[in-house]
Amino acid sequence: MLLWYNIVFATGTMNCCIYVTFTVMVLLEGPLRMSYNAFLLKRIRRKGIAFFISASSICFIILITLQRYEKEDEFWIPKLVFGVVSKLMVQSYMTYMFTIASEVSPTFFRARAMSALLAFGNLSSTCAPLILKMIGTNTPVFALLALLSANLIFFLPPVIQADLPNNLDDAERLALTAKKLFAF
């Protein structure tokens, strides 16, 4: 969520006009997300989240690098492209987060897990503008933290065509029988 806010608040530096940037984002985001989310949600979960987080972070780091080394808007088209792609990728993995949180959680605790996910999302939505006001939007801190979280996603269990736990006893048995450190 912090990376999303960082991208949105840095939108004014991606192009000469913030309205052009947001128009391009809106026109591309809807059709692209509808076209590939229907296909990808059925086939990948963890790898999709890791891919979208990593791609968004890398694009945002490239955007920041271009901003630091440009002279008088010489990189405005690459900045716009990397900024739009970065936001598109962040928007894409948010769909996966709710899907995998509902699948990994045992049935009895599923509603509580989804409530906790929404509560932490709302908390970060409240704190993100304040944090970004203090740190600034042209720093790669949140992109690097997002890259770290993309690597931690592989500790989640596989969920596609897998027997998932229905209660805490099933979850403990599943954890005891797991033989892999990473869930590839």
CSV table of N, CA and C in Angstrom, one decimal, residues 159-166:
chain,number,residue,atom,x,y,z
A,159,VAL,N,-1.4,-23.1,-3.2
A,159,VAL,CA,-2.8,-23.1,-3.0
A,159,VAL,C,-3.6,-23.7,-4.2
A,160,ILE,N,-3.0,-23.7,-5.3
A,160,ILE,CA,-3.7,-24.2,-6.5
A,160,ILE,C,-3.7,-25.7,-6.5
A,161,GLN,N,-4.9,-26.3,-6.6
A,161,GLN,CA,-5.1,-27.7,-6.6
A,161,GLN,C,-4.4,-28.4,-5.4
A,162,ALA,N,-4.5,-27.8,-4.3
A,162,ALA,CA,-3.9,-28.3,-3.0
A,162,ALA,C,-5.0,-28.5,-2.0
A,163,ASP,N,-4.8,-29.5,-1.1
A,163,ASP,CA,-5.8,-29.7,0.0
A,163,ASP,C,-5.4,-28.6,1.0
A,164,LEU,N,-6.4,-27.7,1.3
A,164,LEU,CA,-6.2,-26.6,2.2
A,164,LEU,C,-6.8,-26.9,3.5
A,165,PRO,N,-6.3,-26.4,4.6
A,165,PRO,CA,-6.8,-26.7,5.9
A,165,PRO,C,-8.2,-26.1,6.2
A,166,ASN,N,-9.1,-26.8,6.9
A,166,ASN,CA,-10.4,-26.3,7.2
A,166,ASN,C,-10.4,-25.8,8.6
